[in-house]
Amino acid sequence: MSVNAETQAANKKLKHQASGGSEEIDAPPAGQSYLSYLLRKVGGALISLFMVVVLGFFAFRVLPGDPVQKIARERQMSTEQMAQLRAEYGLDKPVLVQFWDYLVGIFSGNFGTSYVYKQSVASLIAEYAWPTLLLTGTSAILAITLGLWMGQLAAWKRGSLFDKLTTSTSLVFWSVPTFWLALLLLMVFAGKLQWLPTGGMVSPGIEPGSFTYVVDVAKHLILPVITMTAVIYAQYLMVMRASLLGEMSADYLTTARAKGLREDDVRLKHAVPNALLPTVTLVFMHIGGLIAGALTVETVFSWPGLGKLTFEAISGPDLPLLQGTFVVFSAAIIIMNLLADLVYRQLDPRVRRA
């Protein structure tokens, strides 16, 4: 490196003051470095998405069962009619030809037509996406808020009764199978006590858009949201607690206390912001994973979302619908991981220097 280059590198050093402490770090490389980082991450995401598309085609071809034979048993079709239906679905073509048609359709926004619903897969996904987003979005907000808040309090009060109760309870919920917790809540609150609906999204006969409709949807939402939140918030709590415990012995907190700051200010303004960094990736990963993980909860509570739609497609097997929902679920996780990488780079200077 030349003297001029070294001088320019030295001039690019910034003063980084994080939570009462200060250290010199190299400034993030401008323009070209960030662009190369962005292109590398986006390229990796596109490669992962393409692999998902390929896997989505071949994985479901090995599932047991023939959709045409199942339809034939339900409708008492002749051999000629079965052959005609197989040609209509394109199942009589060689696998590689089917795969090419599948790729062309995917990249043109055409996921095919559902064997069961006789409707385009894209329109079905659009129709069932809103209930899933409502369920998973509500669960994510509650889980993130509750987990991070209780996690930082548990760490700050390490060894207290509150810490022991919250960590032990979260570990129990974390280890409980989702379907088991869902069935338990369903039997107690919808079965025995009859406080809440047993399933679905709205009761029959209620006019959409009315206040009664909103209240009824909220009642149907309670048990599925509790199930998803209880299982997920524990992970945020444990990660936040462990991260904050690692920050509590840092020198900048001692400096903050020496300046006369109240203990709550030391925790909320200094320790917690730094401890939040490791949870960013976890939050984004779980937002994507929540959508894919809604299958169990939606099936148990008959919630009309993408999870229940996928479960019904498996019983077909409805290959176009399975492929479409698989790509959507996987794309949600890939996109959230990409956003996590980009956000984390902005939050942590060490990533920008790497």
CSV table of C-alpha atoms in Angstrom, one decimal:
chain,number,residue,atom,x,y,z
A,1,MET,CA,0.0,0.0,0.0
A,2,SER,CA,1.4,3.4,-0.9
A,3,VAL,CA,1.9,6.3,1.5
A,4,ASN,CA,-1.1,8.2,0.0
A,5,ALA,CA,-3.3,5.1,0.3
A,6,GLU,CA,-2.3,4.7,3.9
A,7,THR,CA,-3.0,8.4,4.6
A,8,GLN,CA,-6.5,8.1,3.0
A,9,ALA,CA,-7.2,5.0,5.0
A,10,ALA,CA,-6.2,6.8,8.2
A,11,ASN,CA,-8.4,9.8,7.3
A,12,LYS,CA,-11.4,7.5,6.9
A,13,LYS,CA,-11.3,6.4,10.5
A,14,LEU,CA,-14.3,7.5,12.5
A,15,LYS,CA,-14.9,8.0,16.1
A,16,HIS,CA,-17.4,5.4,17.2
A,17,GLN,CA,-19.0,6.1,20.5
A,18,ALA,CA,-21.4,3.3,21.5
A,19,SER,CA,-23.3,3.6,24.8
A,20,GLY,CA,-20.9,5.6,26.7
A,21,GLY,CA,-17.7,3.9,25.5
A,22,SER,CA,-15.6,5.0,22.5
A,23,GLU,CA,-13.3,3.1,20.1
A,24,GLU,CA,-11.8,3.9,16.8
A,25,ILE,CA,-13.1,1.9,13.9
A,26,ASP,CA,-12.5,2.0,10.2
A,27,ALA,CA,-15.2,3.8,8.3
A,28,PRO,CA,-17.3,1.5,6.1
A,29,PRO,CA,-15.9,1.5,2.6
A,30,ALA,CA,-18.0,3.9,0.4
A,31,GLY,CA,-20.2,3.1,-2.5
A,32,GLN,CA,-18.4,0.3,-4.3
A,33,SER,CA,-17.9,-1.8,-1.1
A,34,TYR,CA,-21.6,-1.6,-0.1
A,35,LEU,CA,-22.7,-2.3,-3.7
A,36,SER,CA,-20.5,-5.4,-3.9
A,37,TYR,CA,-21.9,-6.6,-0.5
A,38,LEU,CA,-25.4,-6.0,-1.7
A,39,LEU,CA,-24.9,-7.8,-5.0
A,40,ARG,CA,-23.2,-10.7,-3.3
A,41,LYS,CA,-26.1,-11.1,-0.8
A,42,VAL,CA,-28.8,-10.7,-3.5
A,43,GLY,CA,-27.0,-13.1,-5.8
A,44,GLY,CA,-26.8,-15.7,-3.0
A,45,ALA,CA,-30.6,-15.2,-2.3
A,46,LEU,CA,-31.4,-15.6,-6.0
A,47,ILE,CA,-29.3,-18.8,-6.2
A,48,SER,CA,-31.1,-20.2,-3.1
A,49,LEU,CA,-34.5,-19.3,-4.6
A,50,PHE,CA,-33.6,-21.1,-7.8
A,51,MET,CA,-32.6,-24.2,-5.9
A,52,VAL,CA,-35.9,-24.0,-4.0
A,53,VAL,CA,-37.8,-23.8,-7.3
A,54,VAL,CA,-35.9,-26.9,-8.6
A,55,LEU,CA,-36.5,-28.8,-5.3
A,56,GLY,CA,-40.1,-27.8,-5.3
A,57,PHE,CA,-40.6,-29.6,-8.6
A,58,PHE,CA,-38.7,-32.8,-8.0
A,59,ALA,CA,-39.5,-33.3,-4.3
A,60,PHE,CA,-43.2,-33.5,-4.8
A,61,ARG,CA,-42.9,-35.9,-7.8
A,62,VAL,CA,-41.7,-38.6,-5.3
A,63,LEU,CA,-44.7,-38.3,-3.1
A,64,PRO,CA,-46.8,-41.4,-3.0
A,65,GLY,CA,-50.2,-41.3,-4.7
A,66,ASP,CA,-51.3,-40.4,-8.2
A,67,PRO,CA,-53.6,-37.3,-8.4
A,68,VAL,CA,-55.3,-38.6,-11.5
A,69,GLN,CA,-56.1,-41.9,-9.9
A,70,LYS,CA,-57.5,-40.2,-6.8
A,71,ILE,CA,-59.8,-38.0,-8.9
A,72,ALA,CA,-60.8,-41.1,-10.9
A,73,ARG,CA,-61.9,-42.9,-7.8
A,74,GLU,CA,-64.0,-40.0,-6.7
A,75,ARG,CA,-65.7,-39.5,-10.0
A,76,GLN,CA,-65.7,-43.1,-11.4
A,77,MET,CA,-63.8,-42.2,-14.5
A,78,SER,CA,-62.9,-44.6,-17.4
A,79,THR,CA,-59.4,-45.3,-18.6
A,80,GLU,CA,-59.9,-43.0,-21.6
A,81,GLN,CA,-61.1,-40.2,-19.4
A,82,MET,CA,-58.1,-40.7,-17.1
A,83,ALA,CA,-55.8,-40.5,-20.0
A,84,GLN,CA,-57.5,-37.3,-21.2
A,85,LEU,CA,-57.2,-35.8,-17.7
A,86,ARG,CA,-53.5,-36.8,-17.5
A,87,ALA,CA,-52.9,-35.0,-20.8
A,88,GLU,CA,-54.8,-32.0,-19.6
A,89,TYR,CA,-52.6,-31.7,-16.5
A,90,GLY,CA,-49.5,-32.4,-18.6
A,91,LEU,CA,-48.6,-35.5,-16.6
A,92,ASP,CA,-48.2,-37.5,-19.8
A,93,LYS,CA,-45.2,-35.5,-20.8
A,94,PRO,CA,-41.6,-36.5,-20.0
A,95,VAL,CA,-40.4,-35.2,-16.6
A,96,LEU,CA,-37.8,-32.8,-18.2
A,97,VAL,CA,-40.5,-31.3,-20.4
A,98,GLN,CA,-42.8,-30.9,-17.3
A,99,PHE,CA,-39.9,-29.3,-15.5
A,100,TRP,CA,-39.3,-26.8,-18.3
A,101,ASP,CA,-43.0,-25.9,-18.5
A,102,TYR,CA,-42.9,-25.5,-14.7
A,103,LEU,CA,-39.8,-23.1,-14.9
A,104,VAL,CA,-41.4,-21.0,-17.6
A,105,GLY,CA,-44.6,-20.7,-15.6
A,106,ILE,CA,-42.8,-19.8,-12.4
A,107,PHE,CA,-40.8,-17.0,-13.9
A,108,SER,CA,-43.8,-15.7,-15.7
A,109,GLY,CA,-45.9,-15.6,-12.6
A,110,ASN,CA,-48.0,-18.6,-13.6
A,111,PHE,CA,-48.0,-21.4,-10.9
A,112,GLY,CA,-50.5,-23.5,-12.8
A,113,THR,CA,-54.0,-24.6,-12.0
A,114,SER,CA,-55.0,-26.4,-8.9
A,115,TYR,CA,-56.2,-30.0,-9.5
A,116,VAL,CA,-58.7,-29.8,-6.6
A,117,TYR,CA,-59.9,-26.2,-6.6
A,118,LYS,CA,-59.9,-25.8,-10.5
A,119,GLN,CA,-58.5,-22.4,-9.9
A,120,SER,CA,-55.2,-20.7,-10.6
A,121,VAL,CA,-52.6,-21.4,-7.9
A,122,ALA,CA,-51.6,-17.7,-7.9
A,123,SER,CA,-55.2,-16.5,-7.2
A,124,LEU,CA,-55.5,-19.2,-4.4
A,125,ILE,CA,-52.3,-18.0,-2.8
A,126,ALA,CA,-53.4,-14.4,-3.0
A,127,GLU,CA,-56.8,-15.3,-1.5
A,128,TYR,CA,-55.4,-17.3,1.4
A,129,ALA,CA,-52.4,-15.1,2.1
A,130,TRP,CA,-54.3,-12.4,4.1
A,131,PRO,CA,-55.5,-14.7,6.9
A,132,THR,CA,-52.0,-16.2,7.2
A,133,LEU,CA,-50.4,-12.7,7.4
A,134,LEU,CA,-53.0,-11.6,10.0
A,135,LEU,CA,-52.2,-14.6,12.1
A,136,THR,CA,-48.5,-14.6,11.8
A,137,GLY,CA,-48.1,-10.8,11.9
A,138,THR,CA,-50.1,-10.6,15.2
A,139,SER,CA,-48.1,-13.5,16.7
A,140,ALA,CA,-44.8,-12.0,15.6
A,141,ILE,CA,-45.5,-8.6,17.1
A,142,LEU,CA,-46.5,-10.1,20.4
A,143,ALA,CA,-43.7,-12.6,20.5
A,144,ILE,CA,-41.0,-10.1,19.7
A,145,THR,CA,-42.3,-7.5,22.1
A,146,LEU,CA,-42.9,-9.9,25.0
A,147,GLY,CA,-39.7,-11.9,24.4
A,148,LEU,CA,-37.3,-8.9,24.2
A,149,TRP,CA,-38.9,-7.1,27.1
A,150,MET,CA,-39.0,-10.0,29.5
A,151,GLY,CA,-35.5,-11.1,28.3
A,152,GLN,CA,-33.8,-7.9,29.2
A,153,LEU,CA,-35.6,-7.7,32.5
A,154,ALA,CA,-34.6,-11.3,33.3
A,155,ALA,CA,-31.0,-10.6,32.5
A,156,TRP,CA,-30.9,-7.3,34.5
A,157,LYS,CA,-32.5,-9.1,37.5
A,158,ARG,CA,-30.3,-12.2,37.1
A,159,GLY,CA,-30.9,-14.8,39.8
A,160,SER,CA,-34.1,-13.2,41.1
A,161,LEU,CA,-37.4,-15.0,41.3
A,162,PHE,CA,-38.6,-13.1,38.2
A,163,ASP,CA,-35.6,-14.4,36.3
A,164,LYS,CA,-36.1,-18.0,37.4
A,165,LEU,CA,-39.9,-18.0,36.6
A,166,THR,CA,-39.5,-16.4,33.2
A,167,THR,CA,-36.7,-18.6,32.0
A,168,SER,CA,-38.2,-21.8,33.3
A,169,THR,CA,-41.6,-21.0,31.8
A,170,SER,CA,-40.1,-20.0,28.4
A,171,LEU,CA,-38.0,-23.3,28.3
A,172,VAL,CA,-41.2,-25.2,28.9
A,173,PHE,CA,-43.1,-23.5,26.1
A,174,TRP,CA,-40.0,-23.8,23.8
A,175,SER,CA,-39.9,-27.6,24.3
A,176,VAL,CA,-43.7,-28.1,23.9
A,177,PRO,CA,-44.8,-29.4,20.5
A,178,THR,CA,-46.9,-26.8,18.7
A,179,PHE,CA,-49.7,-29.2,17.8
A,180,TRP,CA,-49.9,-30.5,21.4
A,181,LEU,CA,-50.3,-27.0,22.8
A,182,ALA,CA,-52.8,-26.1,20.2
A,183,LEU,CA,-55.0,-29.2,20.9
A,184,LEU,CA,-54.7,-28.5,24.7
A,185,LEU,CA,-55.9,-24.9,24.4
A,186,LEU,CA,-58.6,-26.1,22.0
A,187,MET,CA,-59.9,-28.7,24.4
A,188,VAL,CA,-59.9,-26.4,27.4
A,189,PHE,CA,-61.1,-23.0,26.2
A,190,ALA,CA,-63.2,-24.1,23.2
A,191,GLY,CA,-64.3,-27.5,24.4
A,192,LYS,CA,-64.7,-27.6,28.2
A,193,LEU,CA,-65.2,-23.9,29.0
A,194,GLN,CA,-66.7,-22.9,25.7
A,195,TRP,CA,-65.3,-19.4,25.9
A,196,LEU,CA,-63.9,-19.2,22.4
A,197,PRO,CA,-64.7,-20.6,19.0
A,198,THR,CA,-63.4,-24.1,18.0
A,199,GLY,CA,-62.0,-23.1,14.7
A,200,GLY,CA,-62.3,-21.1,11.5
A,201,MET,CA,-61.8,-17.4,11.0
A,202,VAL,CA,-65.4,-16.0,11.3
A,203,SER,CA,-68.8,-17.4,12.3
A,204,PRO,CA,-71.4,-18.0,9.6
A,205,GLY,CA,-73.9,-15.3,8.8
A,206,ILE,CA,-71.8,-12.3,9.9
A,207,GLU,CA,-71.6,-9.4,7.4
A,208,PRO,CA,-68.0,-8.7,6.4
A,209,GLY,CA,-66.7,-5.2,7.3
A,210,SER,CA,-69.0,-4.7,10.2
A,211,PHE,CA,-67.9,-4.1,13.8
A,212,THR,CA,-69.4,-7.5,14.7
A,213,TYR,CA,-67.3,-9.1,12.0
A,214,VAL,CA,-64.1,-7.5,13.4
A,215,VAL,CA,-64.9,-8.7,17.0
A,216,ASP,CA,-65.7,-12.2,15.8
A,217,VAL,CA,-62.5,-12.5,13.8
A,218,ALA,CA,-60.6,-11.3,16.9
A,219,LYS,CA,-62.3,-14.1,19.0
A,220,HIS,CA,-61.3,-16.7,16.4
A,221,LEU,CA,-57.8,-15.3,16.4
A,222,ILE,CA,-57.1,-15.6,20.2
A,223,LEU,CA,-56.3,-19.3,20.5
A,224,PRO,CA,-54.1,-19.6,17.3
A,225,VAL,CA,-52.2,-16.5,18.3
A,226,ILE,CA,-51.6,-17.7,21.8
A,227,THR,CA,-50.3,-21.0,20.5
A,228,MET,CA,-47.8,-19.4,18.1
A,229,THR,CA,-46.7,-16.7,20.5
A,230,ALA,CA,-46.1,-19.1,23.4
A,231,VAL,CA,-43.8,-21.3,21.3
A,232,ILE,CA,-41.9,-18.5,19.7
A,233,TYR,CA,-41.4,-15.8,22.3
A,234,ALA,CA,-39.3,-18.1,24.5
A,235,GLN,CA,-36.5,-18.0,21.9
A,236,TYR,CA,-36.4,-14.2,21.8
A,237,LEU,CA,-36.4,-14.2,25.6
A,238,MET,CA,-33.5,-16.6,25.9
A,239,VAL,CA,-31.4,-15.0,23.2
A,240,MET,CA,-32.0,-11.5,24.6
A,241,ARG,CA,-31.2,-12.6,28.1
A,242,ALA,CA,-27.9,-14.2,27.1
A,243,SER,CA,-26.9,-11.2,25.0
A,244,LEU,CA,-27.6,-8.7,27.7
A,245,LEU,CA,-25.7,-10.8,30.3
A,246,GLY,CA,-22.7,-10.6,28.0
A,247,GLU,CA,-22.9,-6.8,28.0
A,248,MET,CA,-23.4,-6.3,31.7
A,249,SER,CA,-19.7,-6.5,32.5
A,250,ALA,CA,-18.7,-4.1,29.8
A,251,ASP,CA,-16.6,-1.0,30.7
A,252,TYR,CA,-18.9,1.5,29.1
A,253,LEU,CA,-21.7,0.6,31.6
A,254,THR,CA,-19.3,1.3,34.4
A,255,THR,CA,-18.5,4.6,32.8
A,256,ALA,CA,-22.2,5.4,32.4
A,257,ARG,CA,-22.8,4.6,36.1
A,258,ALA,CA,-19.9,6.8,37.1
A,259,LYS,CA,-21.5,9.7,35.2
A,260,GLY,CA,-24.4,9.4,37.6
A,261,LEU,CA,-27.0,7.9,35.3
A,262,ARG,CA,-29.9,6.0,36.9
A,263,GLU,CA,-29.8,2.2,36.6
A,264,ASP,CA,-32.9,2.2,34.3
A,265,ASP,CA,-31.1,4.7,31.9
A,266,VAL,CA,-28.0,2.5,32.0
A,267,ARG,CA,-30.0,-0.5,31.0
A,268,LEU,CA,-32.4,1.0,28.4
A,269,LYS,CA,-30.1,3.6,26.8
A,270,HIS,CA,-26.8,1.8,26.8
A,271,ALA,CA,-26.9,-2.0,27.5
A,272,VAL,CA,-30.1,-3.0,25.7
A,273,PRO,CA,-29.3,-1.3,22.3
A,274,ASN,CA,-26.0,-3.2,22.1
A,275,ALA,CA,-27.6,-6.4,23.3
A,276,LEU,CA,-30.3,-6.1,20.6
A,277,LEU,CA,-27.8,-6.8,17.8
A,278,PRO,CA,-27.7,-10.6,18.0
A,279,THR,CA,-31.5,-10.7,18.0
A,280,VAL,CA,-31.8,-9.0,14.7
A,281,THR,CA,-31.1,-12.1,12.6
A,282,LEU,CA,-33.3,-14.2,14.8
A,283,VAL,CA,-36.2,-11.8,14.4
A,284,PHE,CA,-36.0,-11.7,10.6
A,285,MET,CA,-35.5,-15.5,10.4
A,286,HIS,CA,-38.6,-16.1,12.5
A,287,ILE,CA,-40.8,-13.7,10.6
A,288,GLY,CA,-40.1,-15.7,7.5
A,289,GLY,CA,-40.3,-19.0,9.4
A,290,LEU,CA,-43.6,-18.0,11.0
A,291,ILE,CA,-45.4,-18.0,7.6
A,292,ALA,CA,-44.0,-21.4,6.8
A,293,GLY,CA,-44.6,-22.7,10.3
A,294,ALA,CA,-48.3,-21.8,10.3
A,295,LEU,CA,-49.3,-25.1,8.8
A,296,THR,CA,-49.7,-26.9,12.1
A,297,VAL,CA,-51.6,-24.1,13.9
A,298,GLU,CA,-53.9,-23.4,10.9
A,299,THR,CA,-54.7,-27.1,10.5
A,300,VAL,CA,-55.6,-27.6,14.1
A,301,PHE,CA,-57.8,-24.5,14.3
A,302,SER,CA,-59.1,-24.7,10.7
A,303,TRP,CA,-57.7,-21.3,10.0
A,304,PRO,CA,-58.2,-20.5,6.3
A,305,GLY,CA,-54.7,-19.6,5.5
A,306,LEU,CA,-51.8,-20.9,3.4
A,307,GLY,CA,-50.9,-23.5,6.0
A,308,LYS,CA,-54.3,-25.1,5.8
A,309,LEU,CA,-54.3,-24.8,2.1
A,310,THR,CA,-50.9,-26.7,1.9
A,311,PHE,CA,-52.3,-29.4,4.2
A,312,GLU,CA,-55.2,-29.9,1.9
A,313,ALA,CA,-52.9,-29.9,-1.1
A,314,ILE,CA,-50.8,-32.7,0.4
A,315,SER,CA,-53.8,-35.0,0.7
A,316,GLY,CA,-54.4,-34.7,-3.1
A,317,PRO,CA,-51.6,-34.6,-4.0
A,318,ASP,CA,-52.3,-31.3,-5.7
A,319,LEU,CA,-48.9,-30.8,-7.3
A,320,PRO,CA,-49.3,-27.3,-8.7
A,321,LEU,CA,-50.7,-26.0,-5.4
A,322,LEU,CA,-48.0,-27.8,-3.4
A,323,GLN,CA,-45.3,-26.4,-5.6
A,324,GLY,CA,-46.7,-22.8,-5.4
A,325,THR,CA,-47.0,-22.8,-1.6
A,326,PHE,CA,-43.6,-24.3,-1.2
A,327,VAL,CA,-42.0,-21.6,-3.3
A,328,VAL,CA,-43.9,-18.9,-1.4
A,329,PHE,CA,-42.9,-20.2,2.1
A,330,SER,CA,-39.3,-20.7,1.0
A,331,ALA,CA,-39.1,-17.3,-0.6
A,332,ALA,CA,-40.4,-15.6,2.6
A,333,ILE,CA,-37.6,-17.2,4.6
A,334,ILE,CA,-34.9,-16.3,2.0
A,335,ILE,CA,-36.1,-12.7,1.7
A,336,MET,CA,-36.2,-12.3,5.5
A,337,ASN,CA,-32.6,-13.7,5.7
A,338,LEU,CA,-31.5,-11.2,3.1
A,339,LEU,CA,-33.1,-8.3,4.9
A,340,ALA,CA,-31.5,-9.5,8.2
A,341,ASP,CA,-28.0,-9.4,6.5
A,342,LEU,CA,-28.6,-5.9,5.2
A,343,VAL,CA,-30.0,-4.5,8.4
A,344,TYR,CA,-27.3,-6.1,10.6
A,345,ARG,CA,-24.6,-4.5,8.4
A,346,GLN,CA,-26.0,-1.1,9.1
A,347,LEU,CA,-26.4,-1.8,12.9
A,348,ASP,CA,-23.0,-3.3,13.5
A,349,PRO,CA,-19.8,-1.5,12.3
A,350,ARG,CA,-17.8,-4.7,12.6
A,351,VAL,CA,-19.8,-6.3,9.8
A,352,ARG,CA,-19.1,-3.2,7.6
A,353,ARG,CA,-15.4,-3.6,8.2
A,354,ALA,CA,-15.4,-7.4,7.4
